[in-house]
PDB file of C-alpha atoms and ligand atoms in Angstrom:
ATOM      1  CA  MET A   1     -67.071  10.949 134.461  1.00 57.00           C
ATOM      2  CA  SER A   2     -65.248  14.111 133.505  1.00 66.00           C
ATOM      3  CA  ALA A   3     -63.708  14.182 130.018  1.00 71.00           C
ATOM      4  CA  VAL A   4     -60.360  14.837 131.774  1.00 83.00           C
ATOM      5  CA  LEU A   5     -59.369  11.458 133.075  1.00 84.00           C
ATOM      6  CA  GLU A   6     -58.398  11.307 136.698  1.00 92.00           C
ATOM      7  CA  PRO A   7     -54.626  10.849 136.904  1.00 95.00           C
ATOM      8  CA  ILE A   8     -53.175   7.597 138.176  1.00 96.00           C
ATOM      9  CA  GLY A   9     -51.206   7.645 141.415  1.00 96.00           C
ATOM     10  CA  HIS A  10     -50.564  10.511 143.898  1.00 96.00           C
ATOM     11  CA  ASP A  11     -53.635   9.503 145.915  1.00 96.00           C
ATOM     12  CA  ALA A  12     -53.091  11.903 148.817  1.00 97.00           C
ATOM     13  CA  ILE A  13     -52.575  14.861 146.493  1.00 97.00           C
ATOM     14  CA  ARG A  14     -55.686  14.012 144.483  1.00 97.00           C
ATOM     15  CA  THR A  15     -57.719  13.744 147.672  1.00 96.00           C
ATOM     16  CA  THR A  16     -56.531  17.202 148.796  1.00 95.00           C
ATOM     17  CA  LEU A  17     -57.273  18.726 145.412  1.00 96.00           C
ATOM     18  CA  ARG A  18     -60.678  17.123 145.057  1.00 94.00           C
ATOM     19  CA  SER A  19     -61.855  18.209 148.457  1.00 90.00           C
ATOM     20  CA  ALA A  20     -60.601  21.738 147.813  1.00 91.00           C
ATOM     21  CA  ALA A  21     -62.635  21.817 144.583  1.00 90.00           C
ATOM     22  CA  ILE A  22     -65.732  20.357 146.209  1.00 88.00           C
ATOM     23  CA  GLN A  23     -65.471  22.765 149.121  1.00 84.00           C
ATOM     24  CA  ARG A  24     -65.119  25.717 146.801  1.00 83.00           C
ATOM     25  CA  ALA A  25     -68.146  24.651 144.736  1.00 80.00           C
ATOM     26  CA  SER A  26     -70.253  24.163 147.866  1.00 77.00           C
ATOM     27  CA  ALA A  27     -73.014  26.639 148.787  1.00 64.00           C
ATOM     28  CA  SER A  28     -70.755  28.242 151.409  1.00 67.00           C
ATOM     29  CA  GLY A  29     -68.090  28.704 148.661  1.00 64.00           C
ATOM     30  CA  GLY A  30     -65.006  27.841 150.707  1.00 66.00           C
ATOM     31  CA  SER A  31     -61.959  29.869 149.819  1.00 78.00           C
ATOM     32  CA  LEU A  32     -59.110  28.301 147.903  1.00 86.00           C
ATOM     33  CA  HIS A  33     -55.406  29.005 148.223  1.00 90.00           C
ATOM     34  CA  HIS A  34     -54.474  30.920 145.069  1.00 91.00           C
ATOM     35  CA  ALA A  35     -50.923  29.690 144.340  1.00 94.00           C
ATOM     36  CA  TRP A  36     -49.829  26.048 144.120  1.00 96.00           C
ATOM     37  CA  LEU A  37     -46.571  24.433 143.368  1.00 97.00           C
ATOM     38  CA  PHE A  38     -46.678  20.899 141.896  1.00 97.00           C
ATOM     39  CA  ALA A  39     -43.091  19.712 142.246  1.00 96.00           C
ATOM     40  CA  GLY A  40     -41.545  16.300 141.668  1.00 94.00           C
ATOM     41  CA  PRO A  41     -39.712  14.070 139.166  1.00 91.00           C
ATOM     42  CA  ALA A  42     -40.337  14.491 135.428  1.00 90.00           C
ATOM     43  CA  GLY A  43     -43.010  12.358 133.801  1.00 92.00           C
ATOM     44  CA  VAL A  44     -45.019  11.357 136.866  1.00 95.00           C
ATOM     45  CA  GLY A  45     -48.250  13.217 135.945  1.00 95.00           C
ATOM     46  CA  LYS A  46     -47.866  16.675 137.554  1.00 97.00           C
ATOM     47  CA  PHE A  47     -49.228  18.541 134.568  1.00 96.00           C
ATOM     48  CA  ALA A  48     -52.017  15.957 134.001  1.00 95.00           C
ATOM     49  CA  THR A  49     -52.991  16.414 137.648  1.00 97.00           C
ATOM     50  CA  ALA A  50     -53.036  20.205 137.231  1.00 97.00           C
ATOM     51  CA  ARG A  51     -55.306  20.000 134.184  1.00 96.00           C
ATOM     52  CA  TRP A  52     -57.595  17.463 135.877  1.00 96.00           C
ATOM     53  CA  TRP A  53     -57.912  19.824 138.824  1.00 97.00           C
ATOM     54  CA  ALA A  54     -58.675  22.766 136.580  1.00 97.00           C
ATOM     55  CA  ALA A  55     -61.508  20.683 135.083  1.00 96.00           C
ATOM     56  CA  LEU A  56     -62.875  19.959 138.595  1.00 95.00           C
ATOM     57  CA  LEU A  57     -62.706  23.600 139.524  1.00 95.00           C
ATOM     58  CA  LYS A  58     -64.660  24.670 136.458  1.00 95.00           C
ATOM     59  CA  CYS A  59     -67.054  21.712 136.226  1.00 94.00           C
ATOM     60  CA  PRO A  60     -70.604  22.467 137.457  1.00 91.00           C
ATOM     61  CA  GLU A  61     -70.525  19.059 139.144  1.00 90.00           C
ATOM     62  CA  ALA A  62     -66.919  19.217 140.416  1.00 89.00           C
ATOM     63  CA  GLY A  63     -65.849  16.496 137.964  1.00 90.00           C
ATOM     64  CA  ALA A  64     -68.780  14.167 138.699  1.00 90.00           C
ATOM     65  CA  CYS A  65     -70.478  14.922 135.349  1.00 92.00           C
ATOM     66  CA  ASP A  66     -71.524  11.921 133.325  1.00 90.00           C
ATOM     67  CA  PRO A  67     -71.536  12.088 130.347  1.00 91.00           C
ATOM     68  CA  PRO A  68     -68.742  14.663 130.324  1.00 91.00           C
ATOM     69  CA  CYS A  69     -70.053  18.251 130.471  1.00 94.00           C
ATOM     70  CA  HIS A  70     -69.204  21.014 128.019  1.00 94.00           C
ATOM     71  CA  SER A  71     -66.802  22.662 130.510  1.00 95.00           C
ATOM     72  CA  CYS A  72     -64.817  19.473 131.047  1.00 94.00           C
ATOM     73  CA  ARG A  73     -64.573  18.875 127.333  1.00 92.00           C
ATOM     74  CA  LEU A  74     -63.236  22.368 126.788  1.00 94.00           C
ATOM     75  CA  VAL A  75     -60.549  21.842 129.487  1.00 94.00           C
ATOM     76  CA  GLU A  76     -59.649  18.522 127.958  1.00 91.00           C
ATOM     77  CA  GLY A  77     -59.124  20.151 124.589  1.00 89.00           C
ATOM     78  CA  SER A  78     -57.047  23.011 126.220  1.00 90.00           C
ATOM     79  CA  VAL A  79     -59.578  25.558 124.913  1.00 93.00           C
ATOM     80  CA  HIS A  80     -61.526  26.560 128.019  1.00 95.00           C
ATOM     81  CA  PRO A  81     -61.597  30.399 128.095  1.00 95.00           C
ATOM     82  CA  ASP A  82     -60.954  30.411 131.880  1.00 96.00           C
ATOM     83  CA  VAL A  83     -58.111  27.902 131.873  1.00 96.00           C
ATOM     84  CA  TYR A  84     -54.835  29.230 130.628  1.00 96.00           C
ATOM     85  CA  GLU A  85     -51.919  26.859 129.978  1.00 95.00           C
ATOM     86  CA  THR A  86     -48.429  28.244 129.380  1.00 94.00           C
ATOM     87  CA  GLY A  87     -44.787  27.164 129.456  1.00 93.00           C
ATOM     88  CA  PRO A  88     -41.635  27.487 127.367  1.00 89.00           C
ATOM     89  CA  ALA A  89     -42.390  28.183 123.695  1.00 78.00           C
ATOM     90  CA  PRO A  90     -41.452  25.181 121.460  1.00 75.00           C
ATOM     91  CA  ASP A  91     -38.404  26.971 120.089  1.00 77.00           C
ATOM     92  CA  LYS A  92     -37.258  28.338 123.480  1.00 79.00           C
ATOM     93  CA  ARG A  93     -35.981  26.771 126.628  1.00 85.00           C
ATOM     94  CA  SER A  94     -37.376  29.265 129.075  1.00 91.00           C
ATOM     95  CA  VAL A  95     -40.531  31.065 130.055  1.00 92.00           C
ATOM     96  CA  GLY A  96     -39.909  34.738 129.548  1.00 92.00           C
ATOM     97  CA  ILE A  97     -41.360  37.981 130.756  1.00 92.00           C
ATOM     98  CA  GLY A  98     -43.730  38.088 127.775  1.00 91.00           C
ATOM     99  CA  GLU A  99     -45.411  34.809 128.836  1.00 92.00           C
ATOM    100  CA  SER A 100     -45.614  36.076 132.451  1.00 92.00           C
ATOM    101  CA  ARG A 101     -47.333  39.253 131.345  1.00 93.00           C
ATOM    102  CA  ALA A 102     -49.777  37.373 129.134  1.00 93.00           C
ATOM    103  CA  LEU A 103     -50.617  35.142 132.112  1.00 93.00           C
ATOM    104  CA  LEU A 104     -51.181  38.140 134.389  1.00 92.00           C
ATOM    105  CA  GLN A 105     -53.431  39.664 131.788  1.00 92.00           C
ATOM    106  CA  ARG A 106     -55.484  36.506 131.378  1.00 92.00           C
ATOM    107  CA  LEU A 107     -55.883  36.012 135.116  1.00 92.00           C
ATOM    108  CA  SER A 108     -57.046  39.594 135.627  1.00 90.00           C
ATOM    109  CA  LEU A 109     -60.160  39.030 133.510  1.00 91.00           C
ATOM    110  CA  ARG A 110     -63.447  37.963 135.073  1.00 91.00           C
ATOM    111  CA  PRO A 111     -64.223  34.261 134.787  1.00 93.00           C
ATOM    112  CA  THR A 112     -66.661  33.532 131.947  1.00 94.00           C
ATOM    113  CA  THR A 113     -68.422  30.768 133.959  1.00 93.00           C
ATOM    114  CA  ALA A 114     -68.674  29.743 137.588  1.00 90.00           C
ATOM    115  CA  GLY A 115     -65.412  28.837 139.295  1.00 91.00           C
ATOM    116  CA  PRO A 116     -62.088  30.570 139.271  1.00 93.00           C
ATOM    117  CA  ARG A 117     -59.810  31.412 136.406  1.00 94.00           C
ATOM    118  CA  VAL A 118     -56.934  28.945 136.453  1.00 96.00           C
ATOM    119  CA  ALA A 119     -53.416  29.251 135.017  1.00 96.00           C
ATOM    120  CA  ILE A 120     -51.056  26.310 134.678  1.00 97.00           C
ATOM    121  CA  VAL A 121     -47.347  26.933 134.059  1.00 96.00           C
ATOM    122  CA  ARG A 122     -45.415  23.989 132.649  1.00 94.00           C
ATOM    123  CA  GLU A 123     -41.692  23.763 133.436  1.00 94.00           C
ATOM    124  CA  ALA A 124     -42.079  26.721 135.797  1.00 95.00           C
ATOM    125  CA  SER A 125     -38.439  26.485 136.910  1.00 94.00           C
ATOM    126  CA  THR A 126     -37.407  27.628 133.381  1.00 94.00           C
ATOM    127  CA  MET A 127     -39.048  31.012 134.084  1.00 95.00           C
ATOM    128  CA  THR A 128     -36.466  33.745 133.840  1.00 94.00           C
ATOM    129  CA  VAL A 129     -35.845  35.824 136.987  1.00 94.00           C
ATOM    130  CA  GLU A 130     -37.792  38.686 135.334  1.00 94.00           C
ATOM    131  CA  ALA A 131     -40.648  36.355 134.573  1.00 94.00           C
ATOM    132  CA  GLN A 132     -40.714  35.071 138.170  1.00 94.00           C
ATOM    133  CA  ASN A 133     -40.504  38.567 139.577  1.00 93.00           C
ATOM    134  CA  ALA A 134     -43.433  39.669 137.395  1.00 92.00           C
ATOM    135  CA  LEU A 135     -45.399  36.802 138.863  1.00 92.00           C
ATOM    136  CA  LEU A 136     -44.621  37.855 142.450  1.00 92.00           C
ATOM    137  CA  LYS A 137     -47.090  40.691 142.349  1.00 85.00           C
ATOM    138  CA  LEU A 138     -49.794  38.209 141.354  1.00 86.00           C
ATOM    139  CA  LEU A 139     -48.784  35.846 144.134  1.00 90.00           C
ATOM    140  CA  GLU A 140     -48.949  38.681 146.689  1.00 87.00           C
ATOM    141  CA  GLU A 141     -52.184  40.216 145.498  1.00 82.00           C
ATOM    142  CA  PRO A 142     -54.169  37.585 143.532  1.00 79.00           C
ATOM    143  CA  PRO A 143     -56.805  39.130 141.279  1.00 77.00           C
ATOM    144  CA  GLY A 144     -60.271  37.926 142.377  1.00 80.00           C
ATOM    145  CA  SER A 145     -60.512  34.216 142.660  1.00 85.00           C
ATOM    146  CA  ALA A 146     -57.705  33.299 140.280  1.00 91.00           C
ATOM    147  CA  VAL A 147     -55.700  30.151 140.922  1.00 94.00           C
ATOM    148  CA  ILE A 148     -52.226  29.547 139.541  1.00 95.00           C
ATOM    149  CA  VAL A 149     -50.456  26.158 139.470  1.00 97.00           C
ATOM    150  CA  LEU A 150     -46.689  26.145 138.875  1.00 97.00           C
ATOM    151  CA  VAL A 151     -45.473  22.749 137.638  1.00 97.00           C
ATOM    152  CA  THR A 152     -41.800  21.885 137.963  1.00 96.00           C
ATOM    153  CA  ASP A 153     -39.318  19.039 138.192  1.00 92.00           C
ATOM    154  CA  ASN A 154     -36.622  21.353 139.474  1.00 91.00           C
ATOM    155  CA  VAL A 155     -38.038  23.236 142.395  1.00 91.00           C
ATOM    156  CA  GLY A 156     -34.599  24.375 143.535  1.00 90.00           C
ATOM    157  CA  ALA A 157     -34.362  26.668 140.470  1.00 89.00           C
ATOM    158  CA  MET A 158     -37.412  28.644 141.539  1.00 92.00           C
ATOM    159  CA  LEU A 159     -36.974  31.881 143.432  1.00 93.00           C
ATOM    160  CA  THR A 160     -37.528  31.449 147.189  1.00 94.00           C
ATOM    161  CA  THR A 161     -39.861  34.419 147.165  1.00 94.00           C
ATOM    162  CA  VAL A 162     -42.031  32.612 144.630  1.00 95.00           C
ATOM    163  CA  ARG A 163     -41.828  29.252 146.309  1.00 94.00           C
ATOM    164  CA  SER A 164     -42.679  30.556 149.750  1.00 94.00           C
ATOM    165  CA  ARG A 165     -45.982  32.042 148.498  1.00 94.00           C
ATOM    166  CA  CYS A 166     -47.146  28.767 147.001  1.00 95.00           C
ATOM    167  CA  ARG A 167     -48.747  25.801 148.625  1.00 95.00           C
ATOM    168  CA  HIS A 168     -46.312  22.978 147.883  1.00 96.00           C
ATOM    169  CA  GLU A 169     -47.613  19.576 146.709  1.00 96.00           C
ATOM    170  CA  PRO A 170     -44.641  17.229 146.466  1.00 96.00           C
ATOM    171  CA  PHE A 171     -45.125  14.506 143.803  1.00 95.00           C
ATOM    172  CA  GLY A 172     -43.143  11.302 144.106  1.00 93.00           C
ATOM    173  CA  ALA A 173     -42.271   8.610 141.580  1.00 92.00           C
ATOM    174  CA  LEU A 174     -45.133   6.309 140.509  1.00 94.00           C
ATOM    175  CA  SER A 175     -45.102   2.663 141.429  1.00 92.00           C
ATOM    176  CA  ASN A 176     -44.306   0.132 138.710  1.00 89.00           C
ATOM    177  CA  GLU A 177     -47.938  -0.905 138.661  1.00 93.00           C
ATOM    178  CA  GLU A 178     -49.069   2.713 138.236  1.00 95.00           C
ATOM    179  CA  VAL A 179     -46.662   3.236 135.294  1.00 93.00           C
ATOM    180  CA  VAL A 180     -48.150   0.084 133.756  1.00 94.00           C
ATOM    181  CA  GLN A 181     -51.661   1.455 134.168  1.00 95.00           C
ATOM    182  CA  VAL A 182     -50.722   4.809 132.589  1.00 94.00           C
ATOM    183  CA  LEU A 183     -49.065   3.026 129.631  1.00 92.00           C
ATOM    184  CA  ALA A 184     -52.134   0.800 129.190  1.00 92.00           C
ATOM    185  CA  ARG A 185     -54.271   3.964 129.029  1.00 90.00           C
ATOM    186  CA  LEU A 186     -51.962   5.202 126.288  1.00 87.00           C
ATOM    187  CA  GLY A 187     -52.624   1.977 124.311  1.00 88.00           C
ATOM    188  CA  ARG A 188     -49.516  -0.054 125.105  1.00 86.00           C
ATOM    189  CA  THR A 189     -49.994  -3.807 125.364  1.00 87.00           C
ATOM    190  CA  GLU A 190     -49.627  -5.357 128.798  1.00 88.00           C
ATOM    191  CA  ASP A 191     -46.282  -7.001 127.953  1.00 84.00           C
ATOM    192  CA  ASP A 192     -44.780  -3.839 126.445  1.00 83.00           C
ATOM    193  CA  ALA A 193     -46.048  -1.774 129.331  1.00 88.00           C
ATOM    194  CA  ARG A 194     -44.534  -4.130 131.925  1.00 87.00           C
ATOM    195  CA  ALA A 195     -41.178  -4.284 130.155  1.00 81.00           C
ATOM    196  CA  ALA A 196     -40.975  -0.513 129.913  1.00 84.00           C
ATOM    197  CA  ALA A 197     -42.222   0.126 133.399  1.00 86.00           C
ATOM    198  CA  ALA A 198     -39.569  -2.184 134.866  1.00 80.00           C
ATOM    199  CA  CYS A 199     -36.865   0.234 133.583  1.00 77.00           C
ATOM    200  CA  ALA A 200     -38.754   3.485 134.103  1.00 82.00           C
ATOM    201  CA  ARG A 201     -38.025   4.187 137.770  1.00 82.00           C
ATOM    202  CA  GLY A 202     -41.527   5.487 138.303  1.00 88.00           C
ATOM    203  CA  SER A 203     -41.565   7.922 135.363  1.00 89.00           C
ATOM    204  CA  VAL A 204     -43.983   7.559 132.454  1.00 91.00           C
ATOM    205  CA  ALA A 205     -41.778   9.929 130.395  1.00 86.00           C
ATOM    206  CA  ARG A 206     -38.831   7.553 130.854  1.00 82.00           C
ATOM    207  CA  ALA A 207     -40.992   4.543 130.039  1.00 85.00           C
ATOM    208  CA  LEU A 208     -42.151   6.215 126.826  1.00 84.00           C
ATOM    209  CA  SER A 209     -38.576   7.041 125.828  1.00 78.00           C
ATOM    210  CA  LEU A 210     -37.674   3.335 125.837  1.00 74.00           C
ATOM    211  CA  ASP A 211     -38.497   1.634 122.588  1.00 66.00           C
ATOM    212  CA  ALA A 212     -38.214  -2.104 122.028  1.00 65.00           C
ATOM    213  CA  ASP A 213     -34.607  -1.802 120.698  1.00 67.00           C
ATOM    214  CA  GLY A 214     -33.538   0.308 123.690  1.00 68.00           C
ATOM    215  CA  LEU A 215     -34.967  -2.276 126.034  1.00 68.00           C
ATOM    216  CA  ALA A 216     -33.194  -5.206 124.274  1.00 70.00           C
ATOM    217  CA  GLU A 217     -29.959  -3.208 124.378  1.00 70.00           C
ATOM    218  CA  ARG A 218     -30.326  -2.684 128.141  1.00 69.00           C
ATOM    219  CA  GLU A 219     -31.098  -6.306 128.696  1.00 68.00           C
ATOM    220  CA  ALA A 220     -27.937  -7.314 126.835  1.00 72.00           C
ATOM    221  CA  VAL A 221     -25.791  -4.940 128.780  1.00 72.00           C
ATOM    222  CA  LEU A 222     -27.358  -6.008 132.052  1.00 70.00           C
ATOM    223  CA  LEU A 223     -26.785  -9.615 131.232  1.00 74.00           C
ATOM    224  CA  ALA A 224     -23.046  -8.900 130.602  1.00 76.00           C
ATOM    225  CA  PHE A 225     -22.957  -7.113 133.978  1.00 72.00           C
ATOM    226  CA  GLU A 226     -24.499 -10.083 135.709  1.00 71.00           C
ATOM    227  CA  GLN A 227     -22.153 -12.580 133.961  1.00 77.00           C
ATOM    228  CA  VAL A 228     -19.158 -10.645 135.253  1.00 77.00           C
ATOM    229  CA  GLY A 229     -20.721 -10.617 138.698  1.00 70.00           C
ATOM    230  CA  ARG A 230     -21.030 -14.357 138.670  1.00 73.00           C
ATOM    231  CA  GLY A 231     -17.506 -14.826 137.309  1.00 77.00           C
ATOM    232  CA  GLN A 232     -18.840 -16.273 134.011  1.00 80.00           C
ATOM    233  CA  ARG A 233     -17.367 -13.609 131.810  1.00 82.00           C
ATOM    234  CA  ASP A 234     -14.075 -11.822 131.523  1.00 85.00           C
ATOM    235  CA  VAL A 235     -14.059  -8.314 132.956  1.00 85.00           C
ATOM    236  CA  GLU A 236     -11.974  -6.842 130.115  1.00 87.00           C
ATOM    237  CA  ASP A 237     -14.427  -8.276 127.624  1.00 85.00           C
ATOM    238  CA  VAL A 238     -17.344  -6.486 129.244  1.00 82.00           C
ATOM    239  CA  VAL A 239     -15.339  -3.272 129.776  1.00 85.00           C
ATOM    240  CA  LYS A 240     -14.765  -3.225 126.038  1.00 85.00           C
ATOM    241  CA  ILE A 241     -18.489  -3.797 125.250  1.00 79.00           C
ATOM    242  CA  LEU A 242     -19.537  -0.990 127.555  1.00 78.00           C
ATOM    243  CA  VAL A 243     -16.899   1.491 126.392  1.00 80.00           C
ATOM    244  CA  ASP A 244     -17.668   0.744 122.691  1.00 78.00           C
ATOM    245  CA  ARG A 245     -21.350   1.324 123.356  1.00 73.00           C
ATOM    246  CA  LYS A 246     -20.601   4.547 125.190  1.00 69.00           C
ATOM    247  CA  GLU A 247     -18.499   5.776 122.268  1.00 70.00           C
ATOM    248  CA  SER A 248     -21.291   4.989 119.820  1.00 65.00           C
ATOM    249  CA  GLY A 249     -23.556   7.285 121.812  1.00 61.00           C
ATOM    250  CA  TYR A 250     -25.254   4.711 124.023  1.00 61.00           C
ATOM    251  CA  ALA A 251     -26.253   6.372 127.290  1.00 61.00           C
ATOM    252  CA  LEU A 252     -24.211   4.387 129.751  1.00 65.00           C
ATOM    253  CA  ASP A 253     -25.033   6.645 132.631  1.00 64.00           C
ATOM    254  CA  ASP A 254     -28.662   5.849 132.007  1.00 65.00           C
ATOM    255  CA  LEU A 255     -27.912   2.132 132.342  1.00 63.00           C
ATOM    256  CA  LEU A 256     -26.027   2.736 135.557  1.00 67.00           C
ATOM    257  CA  GLU A 257     -28.922   4.788 136.889  1.00 65.00           C
ATOM    258  CA  TRP A 258     -31.138   1.909 136.055  1.00 66.00           C
ATOM    259  CA  GLN A 259     -28.887  -0.379 138.107  1.00 65.00           C
ATOM    260  CA  LEU A 260     -28.846   2.110 140.907  1.00 66.00           C
ATOM    261  CA  GLY A 261     -32.669   2.055 140.794  1.00 67.00           C
ATOM    262  CA  LYS A 262     -32.582  -1.626 141.421  1.00 64.00           C
ATOM    263  CA  VAL A 263     -30.283  -1.224 144.401  1.00 65.00           C
ATOM    264  CA  GLU A 264     -32.568   1.510 145.726  1.00 65.00           C
ATOM    265  CA  ALA A 265     -35.499  -0.851 145.170  1.00 64.00           C
ATOM    266  CA  ALA A 266     -33.815  -3.526 147.222  1.00 62.00           C
ATOM    267  CA  LEU A 267     -33.302  -0.973 149.941  1.00 63.00           C
ATOM    268  CA  GLY A 268     -37.017  -0.379 150.171  1.00 62.00           C
ATOM    269  CA  HIS A 269     -38.094   1.851 147.283  1.00 55.00           C
ATOM    270  CA  PRO A 270     -41.392   0.484 146.049  1.00 45.00           C
ATOM    271  CA  HIS A 271     -41.165   1.434 142.376  1.00 44.00           C
ATOM    272  CA  GLU A 272     -38.690  -1.185 141.064  1.00 45.00           C
ATOM    273  CA  GLU A 273     -38.483  -4.903 141.022  1.00 48.00           C
ATOM    274  CA  PRO A 274     -35.260  -6.377 142.342  1.00 47.00           C
ATOM    275  CA  SER A 275     -32.736  -7.698 139.806  1.00 51.00           C
ATOM    276  CA  PRO A 276     -31.534 -11.320 140.051  1.00 52.00           C
ATOM    277  CA  LEU A 277     -28.069  -9.724 140.247  1.00 53.00           C
ATOM    278  CA  LEU A 278     -28.985  -8.523 143.734  1.00 53.00           C
ATOM    279  CA  SER A 279     -30.502 -11.633 145.237  1.00 58.00           C
ATOM    280  CA  PRO A 280     -27.426 -12.528 147.374  1.00 59.00           C
ATOM    281  CA  LEU A 281     -27.315  -8.968 148.625  1.00 59.00           C
ATOM    282  CA  LEU A 282     -31.025  -9.070 149.306  1.00 61.00           C
ATOM    283  CA  ALA A 283     -30.600 -12.201 151.379  1.00 64.00           C
ATOM    284  CA  GLU A 284     -27.925 -10.478 153.481  1.00 62.00           C
ATOM    285  CA  SER A 285     -30.072  -7.399 153.684  1.00 61.00           C
ATOM    286  CA  ALA A 286     -33.076  -9.438 154.873  1.00 61.00           C
ATOM    287  CA  ALA A 287     -30.823 -10.757 157.616  1.00 63.00           C
ATOM    288  CA  GLY A 288     -30.419  -7.183 158.728  1.00 62.00           C
ATOM    289  CA  ASP A 289     -27.085  -6.346 157.101  1.00 64.00           C
ATOM    290  CA  HIS A 290     -27.568  -3.564 154.543  1.00 67.00           C
ATOM    291  CA  ARG A 291     -23.888  -2.643 154.249  1.00 70.00           C
ATOM    292  CA  ALA A 292     -23.188  -4.610 151.059  1.00 69.00           C
ATOM    293  CA  LEU A 293     -26.205  -3.109 149.292  1.00 67.00           C
ATOM    294  CA  LEU A 294     -25.250   0.425 150.319  1.00 72.00           C
ATOM    295  CA  THR A 295     -21.718  -0.168 149.062  1.00 75.00           C
ATOM    296  CA  VAL A 296     -23.015  -1.213 145.615  1.00 72.00           C
ATOM    297  CA  ALA A 297     -25.371   1.782 145.525  1.00 71.00           C
ATOM    298  CA  GLU A 298     -22.498   4.101 146.426  1.00 76.00           C
ATOM    299  CA  ARG A 299     -20.146   2.604 143.822  1.00 80.00           C
ATOM    300  CA  ILE A 300     -22.664   2.838 141.065  1.00 76.00           C
ATOM    301  CA  GLN A 301     -23.473   6.454 142.017  1.00 76.00           C
ATOM    302  CA  ARG A 302     -19.740   7.269 142.045  1.00 82.00           C
ATOM    303  CA  THR A 303     -19.393   5.793 138.536  1.00 82.00           C
ATOM    304  CA  ILE A 304     -22.373   7.847 137.260  1.00 77.00           C
ATOM    305  CA  ASP A 305     -20.800  10.998 138.753  1.00 81.00           C
ATOM    306  CA  ALA A 306     -17.391  10.191 137.235  1.00 86.00           C
ATOM    307  CA  LEU A 307     -18.863   9.630 133.750  1.00 81.00           C
ATOM    308  CA  ALA A 308     -20.871  12.853 134.082  1.00 77.00           C
ATOM    309  CA  ARG A 309     -17.521  14.599 134.677  1.00 84.00           C
ATOM    310  CA  ASN A 310     -16.093  12.970 131.539  1.00 84.00           C
ATOM    311  CA  ALA A 311     -13.683  10.783 133.441  1.00 86.00           C
ATOM    312  CA  ASN A 312     -11.919   8.012 131.494  1.00 89.00           C
ATOM    313  CA  ALA A 313     -14.801   5.642 130.777  1.00 85.00           C
ATOM    314  CA  LYS A 314     -12.638   2.541 130.519  1.00 87.00           C
ATOM    315  CA  LEU A 315     -11.010   3.103 133.908  1.00 90.00           C
ATOM    316  CA  VAL A 316     -14.180   3.883 135.833  1.00 87.00           C
ATOM    317  CA  ILE A 317     -16.147   1.063 134.263  1.00 84.00           C
ATOM    318  CA  ARG A 318     -13.391  -1.445 134.971  1.00 87.00           C
ATOM    319  CA  ASP A 319     -13.190  -0.227 138.536  1.00 87.00           C
ATOM    320  CA  LEU A 320     -16.928  -0.637 138.954  1.00 83.00           C
ATOM    321  CA  LEU A 321     -16.991  -4.145 137.482  1.00 81.00           C
ATOM    322  CA  LEU A 322     -14.063  -5.303 139.557  1.00 82.00           C
ATOM    323  CA  ASN A 323     -15.664  -3.952 142.737  1.00 77.00           C
ATOM    324  CA  VAL A 324     -19.245  -5.073 142.218  1.00 68.00           C
ATOM    325  CA  ARG A 325     -18.479  -8.709 142.531  1.00 58.00           C
ATOM    326  CA  ILE A 326     -21.368 -10.400 144.194  1.00 47.00           C
TER     327      ILE A 326
HETATM  328 ZN1   ZN B   1     -67.735  18.317 134.011  1.00 64.30          ZN
END
C-alpha cells in the first residue's frame, strides 16, 4: 500500500483519478489532462485526494507498492522533487504573483523520475488576479507532461478563463460514516468521532473544530430549542439564553446552521442524522407532505441571514422560536 493513504469518500472521483494514473503509467502511456480543479466544501479531503493522486502518478506501481516505495514516502513527506505544493503563505491570506511564478518555474523543469511533474495549489481561489493570469499561460501551453491541481472551496472566486481550462471534479460533503472513519484514522475514539461527526455536516474540518466543551454547549442549546418546541419551556427564557450566549461570543449562526443541516437531512441529504425535534415533521414528510419541513428550513435560513446582517439578535431569535413550534 502506498505511504499516502487513500482518502475516504468521493468514490467516483477516486476511480477516475486512479484509472487516469494507471492509464498514463501503462506501456502505451495514455495522455493525461494537464489542469484539474478539485472544488467542493472545506474539509472534505480535496487536498488529501490531490496528494494521494500525485503519489499514484509518481509511484512506479501506480500506488500498488507494498511496502511503500521511496517515491510514495517522499510525496507523503511533501518532499518529492517532482511534486510541488503551494498555497497562501502562513502570514498571508492570498496566493500572489510570486507563488505563481515559482510554480511555473518548478513545472518547467524536467521530471527527475518517471511520471509527470505535479503542482497542487491549496486555496486556489485566494490567488490574486495577477497570480491567476500568470497561470493562464501554463494552462494554455502546459510545459511537457506537467499536471496542475487547483484545490478550492470557493470556485466562484476563480477567473472564468482559468476555470474553463480545467477539468472540474466536484467534491461533495462526506457521509457521517465517512467523517467517523476519517476521525478514527486521526486517532479519535469511536464515541468522540460519532459525536463530532453528527454535528459536522460532512466536513472533517468542522468536526475537528468541535471540542468536547463545544459539543456539550451545542447539546444544551439544542435541548432548550426542543423544549420550547414541545411547549415545555418559556420562549423568553430561551431567547435570553441564546442572546446571552451570542453576546459572549458563542457562534449562534453555527448552531442554526447545524439545525438547518438536520432539516436538510430530513429532506433527503444523507450526511446527517435526523433530530428528535423533527420527528413529527418527518412523519408528515413520509406521508408525502414536505411543506412543513421546507418552512422550518426556510425560517432557519432566514434567521442565519438576518444574524449575518447584524439584525437585532433578540428579535430574530424570538421570531424563530415562536414560529418553529412543532
Ligand atoms: Zn509507491
